PDB file of C-alpha atoms in Angstrom:
ATOM      1  CA  UNK A   1    -183.324 116.355  93.785  1.00 54.00           C
ATOM      2  CA  UNK A   2    -185.671 113.471  93.743  1.00 61.00           C
ATOM      3  CA  UNK A   3    -185.314 112.919  89.886  1.00 62.00           C
ATOM      4  CA  UNK A   4    -181.598 113.659  89.359  1.00 64.00           C
ATOM      5  CA  UNK A   5    -180.197 113.107  92.647  1.00 65.00           C
ATOM      6  CA  UNK A   6    -177.268 114.990  94.175  1.00 66.00           C
ATOM      7  CA  UNK A   7    -174.448 114.925  96.784  1.00 71.00           C
ATOM      8  CA  UNK A   8    -175.272 114.320 100.394  1.00 70.00           C
ATOM      9  CA  UNK A   9    -173.596 115.458 103.637  1.00 71.00           C
ATOM     10  CA  UNK A  10    -172.236 113.483 106.415  1.00 73.00           C
ATOM     11  CA  UNK A  11    -175.571 113.152 108.109  1.00 78.00           C
ATOM     12  CA  UNK A  12    -177.004 111.811 104.750  1.00 72.00           C
ATOM     13  CA  UNK A  13    -179.121 114.735 103.977  1.00 73.00           C
ATOM     14  CA  UNK A  14    -179.297 116.382 100.444  1.00 71.00           C
ATOM     15  CA  UNK A  15    -176.496 118.777  99.982  1.00 70.00           C
ATOM     16  CA  UNK A  16    -176.662 121.693  97.598  1.00 72.00           C
ATOM     17  CA  UNK A  17    -178.623 121.411  94.230  1.00 71.00           C
ATOM     18  CA  UNK A  18    -179.589 118.523  92.073  1.00 70.00           C
ATOM     19  CA  UNK A  19    -176.701 117.513  89.804  1.00 79.00           C
ATOM     20  CA  UNK A  20    -176.642 115.657  86.623  1.00 84.00           C
ATOM     21  CA  UNK A  21    -174.140 113.520  84.329  1.00 87.00           C
ATOM     22  CA  UNK A  22    -173.511 114.725  80.831  1.00 91.00           C
ATOM     23  CA  UNK A  23    -171.651 112.747  78.115  1.00 92.00           C
ATOM     24  CA  UNK A  24    -171.064 114.369  74.828  1.00 93.00           C
ATOM     25  CA  UNK A  25    -169.797 112.914  71.418  1.00 91.00           C
ATOM     26  CA  UNK A  26    -167.790 115.819  70.322  1.00 91.00           C
ATOM     27  CA  UNK A  27    -165.760 116.573  66.987  1.00 89.00           C
ATOM     28  CA  UNK A  28    -162.520 117.282  68.134  1.00 87.00           C
ATOM     29  CA  UNK A  29    -161.455 119.637  65.189  1.00 88.00           C
ATOM     30  CA  UNK A  30    -164.362 122.054  65.496  1.00 92.00           C
ATOM     31  CA  UNK A  31    -165.650 120.980  69.272  1.00 92.00           C
ATOM     32  CA  UNK A  32    -169.126 120.589  67.600  1.00 92.00           C
ATOM     33  CA  UNK A  33    -171.403 118.471  69.800  1.00 92.00           C
ATOM     34  CA  UNK A  34    -172.618 115.709  67.666  1.00 92.00           C
ATOM     35  CA  UNK A  35    -174.889 114.083  70.450  1.00 93.00           C
ATOM     36  CA  UNK A  36    -175.326 114.454  74.065  1.00 95.00           C
ATOM     37  CA  UNK A  37    -176.763 112.245  76.868  1.00 94.00           C
ATOM     38  CA  UNK A  38    -177.957 113.552  80.281  1.00 92.00           C
ATOM     39  CA  UNK A  39    -178.696 111.332  83.275  1.00 90.00           C
ATOM     40  CA  UNK A  40    -179.016 111.244  86.983  1.00 84.00           C
ATOM     41  CA  UNK A  41    -176.212 112.107  89.537  1.00 79.00           C
ATOM     42  CA  UNK A  42    -176.339 108.410  90.594  1.00 80.00           C
ATOM     43  CA  UNK A  43    -176.138 106.829  87.056  1.00 82.00           C
ATOM     44  CA  UNK A  44    -173.042 105.997  85.325  1.00 86.00           C
ATOM     45  CA  UNK A  45    -171.271 107.929  82.384  1.00 89.00           C
ATOM     46  CA  UNK A  46    -170.426 104.529  80.554  1.00 89.00           C
ATOM     47  CA  UNK A  47    -174.481 103.636  80.327  1.00 91.00           C
ATOM     48  CA  UNK A  48    -174.776 107.117  78.750  1.00 92.00           C
ATOM     49  CA  UNK A  49    -172.048 106.729  76.400  1.00 92.00           C
ATOM     50  CA  UNK A  50    -173.479 103.240  74.974  1.00 92.00           C
ATOM     51  CA  UNK A  51    -176.488 105.235  73.911  1.00 92.00           C
ATOM     52  CA  UNK A  52    -174.548 107.329  71.829  1.00 91.00           C
ATOM     53  CA  UNK A  53    -173.080 104.548  69.518  1.00 91.00           C
ATOM     54  CA  UNK A  54    -175.332 104.783  66.457  1.00 90.00           C
ATOM     55  CA  UNK A  55    -174.137 108.450  65.737  1.00 89.00           C
ATOM     56  CA  UNK A  56    -170.593 107.386  65.846  1.00 90.00           C
ATOM     57  CA  UNK A  57    -170.707 105.000  62.924  1.00 90.00           C
ATOM     58  CA  UNK A  58    -167.715 105.418  60.738  1.00 90.00           C
ATOM     59  CA  UNK A  59    -166.005 107.898  63.059  1.00 90.00           C
ATOM     60  CA  UNK A  60    -162.807 107.396  65.075  1.00 91.00           C
ATOM     61  CA  UNK A  61    -163.976 107.702  68.683  1.00 90.00           C
ATOM     62  CA  UNK A  62    -161.417 108.617  71.447  1.00 88.00           C
ATOM     63  CA  UNK A  63    -162.194 107.789  74.792  1.00 86.00           C
ATOM     64  CA  UNK A  64    -160.599 108.482  78.156  1.00 82.00           C
ATOM     65  CA  UNK A  65    -159.548 105.460  80.568  1.00 78.00           C
ATOM     66  CA  UNK A  66    -162.647 105.682  82.653  1.00 78.00           C
ATOM     67  CA  UNK A  67    -164.758 104.585  79.612  1.00 77.00           C
ATOM     68  CA  UNK A  68    -163.594 101.102  78.239  1.00 75.00           C
ATOM     69  CA  UNK A  69    -165.568  98.145  78.819  1.00 82.00           C
ATOM     70  CA  UNK A  70    -167.109  95.182  76.979  1.00 85.00           C
ATOM     71  CA  UNK A  71    -170.429  96.600  76.753  1.00 89.00           C
ATOM     72  CA  UNK A  72    -169.263  99.773  75.338  1.00 88.00           C
ATOM     73  CA  UNK A  73    -166.923  98.200  73.096  1.00 87.00           C
ATOM     74  CA  UNK A  74    -169.601  96.103  71.481  1.00 92.00           C
ATOM     75  CA  UNK A  75    -172.039  99.077  71.115  1.00 93.00           C
ATOM     76  CA  UNK A  76    -169.589 101.142  69.104  1.00 91.00           C
ATOM     77  CA  UNK A  77    -167.849  98.387  67.014  1.00 92.00           C
ATOM     78  CA  UNK A  78    -171.306  97.243  66.307  1.00 94.00           C
ATOM     79  CA  UNK A  79    -172.207 100.670  65.106  1.00 94.00           C
ATOM     80  CA  UNK A  80    -169.077 100.507  62.854  1.00 94.00           C
ATOM     81  CA  UNK A  81    -167.034 103.075  64.891  1.00 92.00           C
ATOM     82  CA  UNK A  82    -163.492 102.962  65.166  1.00 90.00           C
ATOM     83  CA  UNK A  83    -162.029 103.162  68.763  1.00 87.00           C
ATOM     84  CA  UNK A  84    -158.989 104.567  70.353  1.00 86.00           C
ATOM     85  CA  UNK A  85    -158.936 103.979  74.045  1.00 81.00           C
ATOM     86  CA  UNK A  86    -156.940 105.194  76.868  1.00 78.00           C
ATOM     87  CA  UNK A  87    -156.901 102.233  79.051  1.00 72.00           C
ATOM     88  CA  UNK A  88    -155.978 101.625  82.788  1.00 72.00           C
ATOM     89  CA  UNK A  89    -152.600  99.917  83.364  1.00 70.00           C
ATOM     90  CA  UNK A  90    -154.604  97.054  84.544  1.00 72.00           C
ATOM     91  CA  UNK A  91    -156.546  96.294  81.394  1.00 68.00           C
ATOM     92  CA  UNK A  92    -153.863  95.075  79.134  1.00 61.00           C
ATOM     93  CA  UNK A  93    -151.006  93.470  81.013  1.00 65.00           C
ATOM     94  CA  UNK A  94    -149.157  92.246  77.802  1.00 71.00           C
ATOM     95  CA  UNK A  95    -148.592  94.728  74.975  1.00 70.00           C
ATOM     96  CA  UNK A  96    -148.757  93.706  71.503  1.00 75.00           C
ATOM     97  CA  UNK A  97    -146.602  96.296  69.980  1.00 78.00           C
ATOM     98  CA  UNK A  98    -143.988  98.767  71.371  1.00 80.00           C
ATOM     99  CA  UNK A  99    -143.479 101.690  69.522  1.00 84.00           C
ATOM    100  CA  UNK A 100    -139.961 103.505  69.566  1.00 86.00           C
ATOM    101  CA  UNK A 101    -141.606 106.498  71.534  1.00 86.00           C
ATOM    102  CA  UNK A 102    -142.034 104.310  74.624  1.00 76.00           C
ATOM    103  CA  UNK A 103    -145.852 103.803  74.408  1.00 76.00           C
ATOM    104  CA  UNK A 104    -147.741 100.553  74.403  1.00 71.00           C
ATOM    105  CA  UNK A 105    -150.414  99.151  72.040  1.00 72.00           C
ATOM    106  CA  UNK A 106    -152.293  96.365  73.503  1.00 66.00           C
TER     107      UNK A 106
END
């Protein structure tokens, strides 16, 4: 538990087994893992995702709404990756385009 960390109970005692955070760069058609990072339970997934920017060069990288951030954006666009991000409703308050399907592009 000392290295990876893990959950604690109501008495602040270690509960269960050590846990890790895993972030993968996965090809969506074949589900092949291109790269992966493993970090401690107390670390963040964004920090792990930033480390995988280089292998994403030239790819369309799709990220869920928990990932967008300036550091991540700079890392992936700096590595010549293309990004499609699902953002939280608070990220882009003004849409730049409103397609007929009802979605918003910001």
